[in-house]
Structure formats: structure tokens, C-alpha cells
XYZ file of C-alpha atoms in Angstrom:
355
model
C 43.507 94.065 -42.942
C 42.539 91.597 -45.665
C 43.144 88.672 -43.269
C 40.794 90.173 -40.702
C 38.137 90.684 -43.360
C 38.500 87.032 -44.520
C 38.119 85.741 -40.984
C 34.996 87.794 -40.430
C 33.525 86.569 -43.712
C 34.252 82.909 -42.801
C 32.751 83.320 -39.342
C 29.592 84.860 -40.763
C 29.326 82.052 -43.313
C 29.660 79.398 -40.622
C 27.001 81.072 -38.478
C 24.702 81.284 -41.496
C 25.296 77.615 -42.288
C 24.493 76.645 -38.699
C 21.273 78.672 -38.787
C 20.341 76.972 -42.058
C 20.533 73.480 -40.514
C 17.005 71.966 -40.298
C 15.544 72.016 -36.815
C 14.662 68.348 -37.205
C 18.193 67.269 -36.404
C 18.906 69.640 -33.562
C 15.868 69.023 -31.442
C 16.357 67.201 -28.090
C 14.398 64.190 -29.362
C 16.793 63.703 -32.261
C 19.829 63.763 -29.978
C 19.226 60.027 -29.388
C 19.809 59.510 -33.100
C 22.680 61.929 -33.656
C 24.952 64.258 -31.778
C 24.924 67.973 -32.481
C 26.181 68.921 -35.939
C 29.885 69.787 -35.804
C 31.473 72.760 -37.484
C 33.853 72.372 -40.387
C 37.214 72.985 -38.779
C 39.180 71.334 -41.618
C 40.407 68.620 -39.242
C 37.610 66.518 -37.714
C 37.650 63.530 -35.361
C 34.654 61.211 -35.811
C 33.694 59.129 -32.704
C 33.295 55.372 -32.860
C 29.837 54.033 -33.830
C 28.862 57.294 -35.550
C 28.485 58.129 -39.231
C 28.833 61.756 -40.419
C 27.168 62.605 -43.730
C 29.173 65.274 -45.641
C 27.713 67.425 -48.399
C 29.817 69.370 -50.810
C 28.127 72.458 -52.189
C 24.726 71.102 -51.089
C 25.166 67.645 -52.629
C 26.023 64.337 -50.932
C 29.776 63.807 -51.003
C 30.798 60.995 -48.638
C 30.398 59.410 -45.206
C 33.164 60.086 -42.703
C 34.581 57.002 -41.014
C 35.489 56.969 -37.301
C 38.861 58.590 -36.668
C 40.751 61.447 -38.363
C 39.140 63.149 -41.370
C 39.858 66.312 -43.420
C 37.306 68.632 -45.021
C 37.585 71.657 -47.337
C 36.401 74.833 -45.662
C 33.425 76.676 -47.135
C 32.739 73.822 -49.599
C 32.175 70.786 -47.324
C 29.586 70.705 -44.601
C 28.502 67.989 -42.132
C 24.813 67.656 -42.900
C 23.705 64.633 -40.802
C 25.168 62.692 -37.910
C 23.788 59.180 -37.494
C 24.374 56.866 -34.508
C 25.116 53.243 -35.380
C 24.313 51.964 -31.887
C 21.158 50.060 -30.997
C 18.383 52.548 -30.327
C 15.462 52.071 -27.928
C 12.187 53.852 -28.684
C 9.118 53.882 -26.453
C 5.990 53.289 -28.501
C 3.199 55.416 -26.962
C 0.085 53.779 -25.588
C -2.625 53.303 -28.165
C -6.026 51.678 -28.467
C -6.674 48.611 -30.606
C -9.707 46.401 -31.213
C -9.306 42.636 -31.072
C -11.067 40.111 -33.262
C -13.867 39.664 -30.684
C -14.483 43.463 -30.511
C -12.663 44.178 -27.247
C -10.893 47.534 -26.995
C -7.367 47.240 -25.605
C -4.800 49.817 -24.530
C -1.299 48.619 -25.471
C 2.155 50.147 -25.343
C 5.520 48.695 -26.220
C 9.267 49.161 -26.707
C 11.010 49.081 -30.072
C 14.689 48.171 -30.565
C 16.300 49.128 -33.877
C 19.639 49.970 -35.498
C 20.745 52.047 -38.521
C 22.423 49.854 -41.115
C 22.706 52.351 -43.988
C 23.343 55.965 -42.861
C 22.749 57.290 -46.397
C 19.223 55.834 -46.605
C 18.471 56.862 -43.017
C 19.450 60.452 -43.881
C 17.860 60.846 -47.310
C 15.234 58.094 -47.385
C 12.875 59.438 -44.723
C 12.312 62.835 -43.162
C 11.960 61.771 -39.519
C 13.137 58.162 -38.901
C 11.937 57.963 -35.299
C 8.469 59.254 -36.078
C 8.194 57.014 -39.138
C 9.228 53.854 -37.266
C 6.956 54.688 -34.329
C 3.929 55.229 -36.547
C 4.717 52.048 -38.464
C 4.961 50.065 -35.217
C 1.610 51.418 -34.005
C -0.246 50.682 -37.224
C 1.301 47.213 -37.466
C 0.319 46.518 -33.871
C -3.277 47.509 -34.560
C -3.483 45.304 -37.632
C -1.941 42.296 -35.868
C -4.205 42.668 -32.821
C -7.233 42.777 -35.092
C -6.413 39.225 -36.206
C -6.453 37.757 -32.694
C -9.082 37.261 -30.026
C -8.585 38.527 -26.482
C -7.541 35.134 -25.107
C -4.984 34.605 -27.869
C -3.491 38.076 -27.309
C -2.326 36.992 -23.846
C -1.223 33.531 -24.961
C 0.564 34.481 -28.176
C 2.537 37.566 -27.215
C 5.767 36.144 -28.617
C 4.241 35.397 -32.020
C 2.605 38.847 -31.987
C 5.972 40.509 -31.321
C 7.675 38.542 -34.094
C 4.923 39.438 -36.588
C 5.271 43.137 -35.767
C 9.057 42.988 -36.224
C 8.666 41.228 -39.580
C 6.161 43.803 -40.820
C 8.351 46.742 -39.724
C 11.435 45.301 -41.414
C 9.590 44.894 -44.702
C 8.720 48.604 -44.743
C 11.932 49.995 -43.238
C 14.396 48.394 -45.686
C 14.236 51.513 -47.866
C 15.086 53.663 -44.832
C 18.284 51.807 -43.965
C 16.851 50.854 -40.565
C 16.673 47.331 -39.136
C 14.162 46.496 -36.401
C 15.763 44.016 -34.013
C 12.844 43.232 -31.708
C 9.583 44.582 -30.363
C 8.261 43.959 -26.878
C 4.750 44.651 -25.572
C 4.977 46.227 -22.123
C 1.416 46.477 -20.844
C -2.009 45.394 -22.025
C -4.944 47.173 -20.388
C -8.486 45.870 -20.773
C -11.772 47.587 -19.828
C -12.914 47.103 -16.208
C -16.015 45.088 -17.152
C -14.000 42.788 -19.378
C -11.488 42.407 -16.578
C -14.263 41.426 -14.150
C -15.667 38.884 -16.615
C -12.176 37.442 -17.125
C -11.775 37.157 -13.365
C -15.124 35.369 -13.103
C -14.096 33.071 -15.932
C -10.846 32.246 -14.173
C -12.677 31.527 -10.918
C -15.211 29.325 -12.729
C -12.394 27.447 -14.437
C -10.656 26.905 -11.111
C -13.877 25.680 -9.488
C -14.391 23.350 -12.442
C -10.901 21.923 -12.096
C -11.391 21.550 -8.342
C -14.698 19.693 -8.908
C -13.109 17.454 -11.528
C -10.178 16.692 -9.266
C -12.518 15.961 -6.368
C -14.641 13.610 -8.510
C -11.509 11.881 -9.767
C -10.348 11.495 -6.190
C -13.726 10.020 -5.184
C -13.604 7.634 -8.134
C -10.073 6.541 -7.311
C -11.084 6.079 -3.681
C -14.087 3.927 -4.664
C -11.919 1.891 -7.012
C -9.324 1.371 -4.300
C -12.004 0.332 -1.785
C -13.504 -2.115 -4.297
C -10.088 -3.520 -5.112
C -9.379 -3.886 -1.405
C -12.642 -5.725 -0.833
C -11.986 -7.941 -3.826
C -8.520 -8.820 -2.599
C -9.882 -9.387 0.912
C -12.558 -11.774 -0.404
C -10.015 -13.591 -2.540
C -7.648 -13.946 0.389
C -10.529 -15.022 2.672
C -11.674 -17.660 0.166
C -8.118 -18.878 -0.263
C -7.739 -19.022 3.507
C -11.036 -20.898 3.864
C -9.976 -23.268 1.099
C -6.652 -23.902 2.775
C -8.464 -24.377 6.097
C -10.856 -26.939 4.585
C -7.963 -28.721 2.895
C -6.036 -28.829 6.142
C -9.152 -29.912 8.053
C -9.857 -32.688 5.541
C -6.246 -33.793 5.687
C -6.410 -33.759 9.467
C -9.671 -35.734 9.498
C -8.208 -38.227 7.025
C -5.139 -38.640 9.167
C -7.363 -38.983 12.247
C -9.499 -41.642 10.546
C -6.371 -43.401 9.383
C -4.880 -43.222 12.864
C -8.152 -44.504 14.370
C -8.231 -47.341 11.847
C -4.628 -48.238 12.554
C -5.290 -48.093 16.315
C -8.433 -50.223 15.926
C -6.586 -52.705 13.746
C -3.812 -52.877 16.303
C -6.372 -53.337 19.096
C -8.101 -56.109 17.168
C -4.751 -57.749 16.520
C -3.868 -57.591 20.213
C -7.343 -58.894 21.133
C -7.017 -61.816 18.774
C -3.629 -62.638 20.213
C -5.052 -62.428 23.725
C -8.000 -64.698 22.819
C -5.624 -67.227 21.320
C -3.895 -67.630 24.659
C -5.021 -69.892 27.525
C -8.221 -68.827 29.342
C -8.974 -66.318 26.607
C -12.659 -67.216 26.528
C -12.980 -66.550 30.241
C -11.440 -63.128 29.834
C -13.797 -62.389 26.926
C -16.779 -63.490 29.046
C -15.642 -61.161 31.855
C -15.280 -58.240 29.448
C -18.759 -58.826 27.960
C -20.268 -59.000 31.446
C -18.591 -55.730 32.467
C -19.833 -53.969 29.308
C -23.367 -55.314 29.909
C -23.419 -53.934 33.444
C -21.990 -50.618 32.265
C -24.660 -50.368 29.545
C -27.454 -50.895 32.092
C -25.962 -48.181 34.300
C -26.382 -45.613 31.466
C -30.013 -46.424 30.730
C -32.483 -43.524 30.672
C -29.694 -40.898 30.782
C -29.752 -39.810 27.143
C -33.395 -40.619 26.174
C -36.761 -41.397 27.767
C -37.371 -44.337 25.416
C -35.874 -47.588 26.737
C -35.868 -51.038 25.067
C -35.091 -53.830 27.494
C -34.841 -57.563 26.918
C -37.235 -59.888 28.737
C -34.486 -61.375 30.939
C -32.538 -58.301 31.988
C -31.447 -59.888 35.300
C -29.937 -62.990 33.710
C -26.373 -61.840 33.201
C -24.974 -65.350 32.770
C -27.461 -66.114 30.036
C -26.581 -62.846 28.252
C -22.845 -63.657 28.447
C -23.364 -67.190 27.140
C -25.503 -65.819 24.293
C -22.739 -63.315 23.359
C -20.103 -66.064 23.435
C -22.306 -68.267 21.230
C -22.586 -65.483 18.673
C -18.823 -65.016 18.815
C -18.255 -68.740 18.284
C -20.570 -68.862 15.242
C -18.777 -65.848 13.690
C -15.423 -67.543 14.262
C -16.613 -70.608 12.365
C -17.836 -68.661 9.327
C -14.607 -66.596 8.949
C -12.491 -67.519 5.823
C -9.453 -69.708 6.044
C -5.935 -68.433 5.530
C -3.862 -69.473 2.507
C -1.590 -72.547 2.593
C 1.598 -72.251 4.578
C 0.340 -69.231 6.552
C -0.765 -69.287 10.171
C -4.467 -68.632 10.804
C -5.650 -65.714 12.923
C -6.761 -66.071 16.517
C -10.444 -65.674 15.516
C -10.226 -68.723 13.189
C -8.356 -70.782 15.777
C -10.935 -70.331 18.527
C -13.315 -73.245 18.939
C -16.928 -72.887 20.107
C -15.867 -74.193 23.489
C -13.304 -71.426 23.821
C -10.213 -73.679 23.767
C -7.571 -72.874 21.107
C -7.040 -75.830 18.754
C -3.702 -76.945 17.552
C -2.045 -75.387 14.522
C -2.594 -77.188 11.258
C -0.724 -77.075 7.985
C -1.729 -78.526 4.615
């Protein structure tokens, strides 16, 4: 009978203790932070990565480690259950004003972990609500320091600044913020249209600049091509003139050598027997040939008074030849004289003389 009464009393006490647990820790939202509060069954098994806060007669006693634990009935009670895993919290969408007075709608995700279960249980009433509100206020203050363009460019620095600010305030709560990520940034429709126009103008500007640079490069390439073409043409013309001059010089030299050879052969021929007669015949032939070409190249004709006297013309030419042969210089001693010096006015070759 007494045993039955004791069991009923213990059961009623346990039910009363369960009803006296604050609703904060048994709501569905708080189940992400802690599992449901267990009953004191003397022998308790604590799961891994959980910390159970035990109170003895309403005062903090100890933290149960994972594994097997023993509690005193009626005196000990599990007051809080904290999860030591990394916790993900959605930060609700909120409005913030940037440095250039643009209203933005921003939401994010917060990643945190409980490092000190005692502080997380007794340092703050609602850890999730406190961290969420701190993240929102920090986000507003950080966005107020940046312009709209920098908000999109410096998201990583903005996230790191928010994490640093949260960690400074949450050290007394035993909570460590690991990282904060901005999910979406919504701008007003008019601002969005102006940003789109700005982007299009920037793209048109870059296209115009690229086109002008292409035109400039094309003009430079054309000018360089013309310059190289002129240089190559001048070098080719120079080489052509050099080759032409060399060819003309060689031609003149060849003509001079041929003329010298012809004169040498003519002098040898005149030095032979009957050379004067052959010279007279050649002069007569050239005289006749010259008269045959008269009035072909010009209308002006100069004729001698005795054009029909061919023999007189030949004798006059031979007289001039004889006088030139007399006035030619003598050869040095011991050297044979040329055929022009050996010819006498009569046309007969004299004998060779040595000093």
C-alpha cells in the first residue's frame, strides 16, 4: 500500500515538473536547438553531440556528457538540452538603405555552433531569436556604409564584416557564428531599370571604344604596309639603277674593248701590203653609203661642191689619214711602232727601225 502511494506521488511530481518546463524549449522552432526534455529515470543515455544541463533543486548542477549517466530522482532534473552540431538559421527578408539612399530587400543564411552550453542556456533567453535579430541589425548597419554598386561587388567583405560583428556580441552567449551568406538582393523596379540602362550604355561604350581601337590599328597597319611598300620599292629601284649602271658600264667597257680590238686589227691590216688600197675602197664605200641616206632623217642637207668626184673625195680622206699618221707620237726605244706610225703618206709600209 505504501509502495503504491509512493509511485503515485512520484508520477504526479514528474508530471508537475514536465508542466513547469518553460514553453520556450518545447516549441517546434526550438527542436532544431534541442531535443525534447527527457524524464529523470535515474539511468540516462545522452546522445553524441548533445549537452544536457542538469539542475539540482532548481540550481545548476552539471552538464551530462554523451554516454551513460546517473541522476538522483526527485532532486535532479534535466533543464536544457543543447545541440552541439552546426545550426543553420534562415534570416528573414528585411529592408535596408544603402549609402546612396537606395532601399534594398535582403535575406540571408546564418551558420553557427554552440561552444559553451552553460552560457547558451543561462546567458540569453532565446538564442535563435537573439542571433537572428543581431544578424539583421548588423546587416542594416553594414549596408548603410556601402553604395549600391559596392553592395554587389563586395558581398564577401560584407559577409565577413557581419560575422565579425555577430561574434563580438555573441561571445557572452556561448555561441560562435561560423559564416553568413546573403541569398538574394532585391532592388526597386525603377532602380533595376536604371541599372539595366547603365549596363547597356557601358556595353555600347566598350563596343565603341573597341571599334575605334580596331579602326586605329587598321589605319596603323595600312600606313605601316604603305611605308614598307615604299621602302621596298625604293630599294628595288635603287638596286635596278645600280644594276643598270653596272650593265651600262660593262657595255661601255665591252664596246671600248671591241673598238680597241677593231682598231688594232685595222692597224695590222693597214700595215700589210696593199693596205692603202683597201682603206681607199672602204672610204669610197662609206661615201656612197652616206649619199644613199641623204634626206631620210632631215630636210636640211649640206653637200660639198664636188659631190660627184668620188676619187677626189677618197684622195682627200687618204691625205688627211697620212697627215694624222705623221703627227702621231713615236714609240719608246726597243718597242715596235704601231701600224699607224709605220704608214707613209704614199701608203707603203716602211721598214722597221730600231735605235
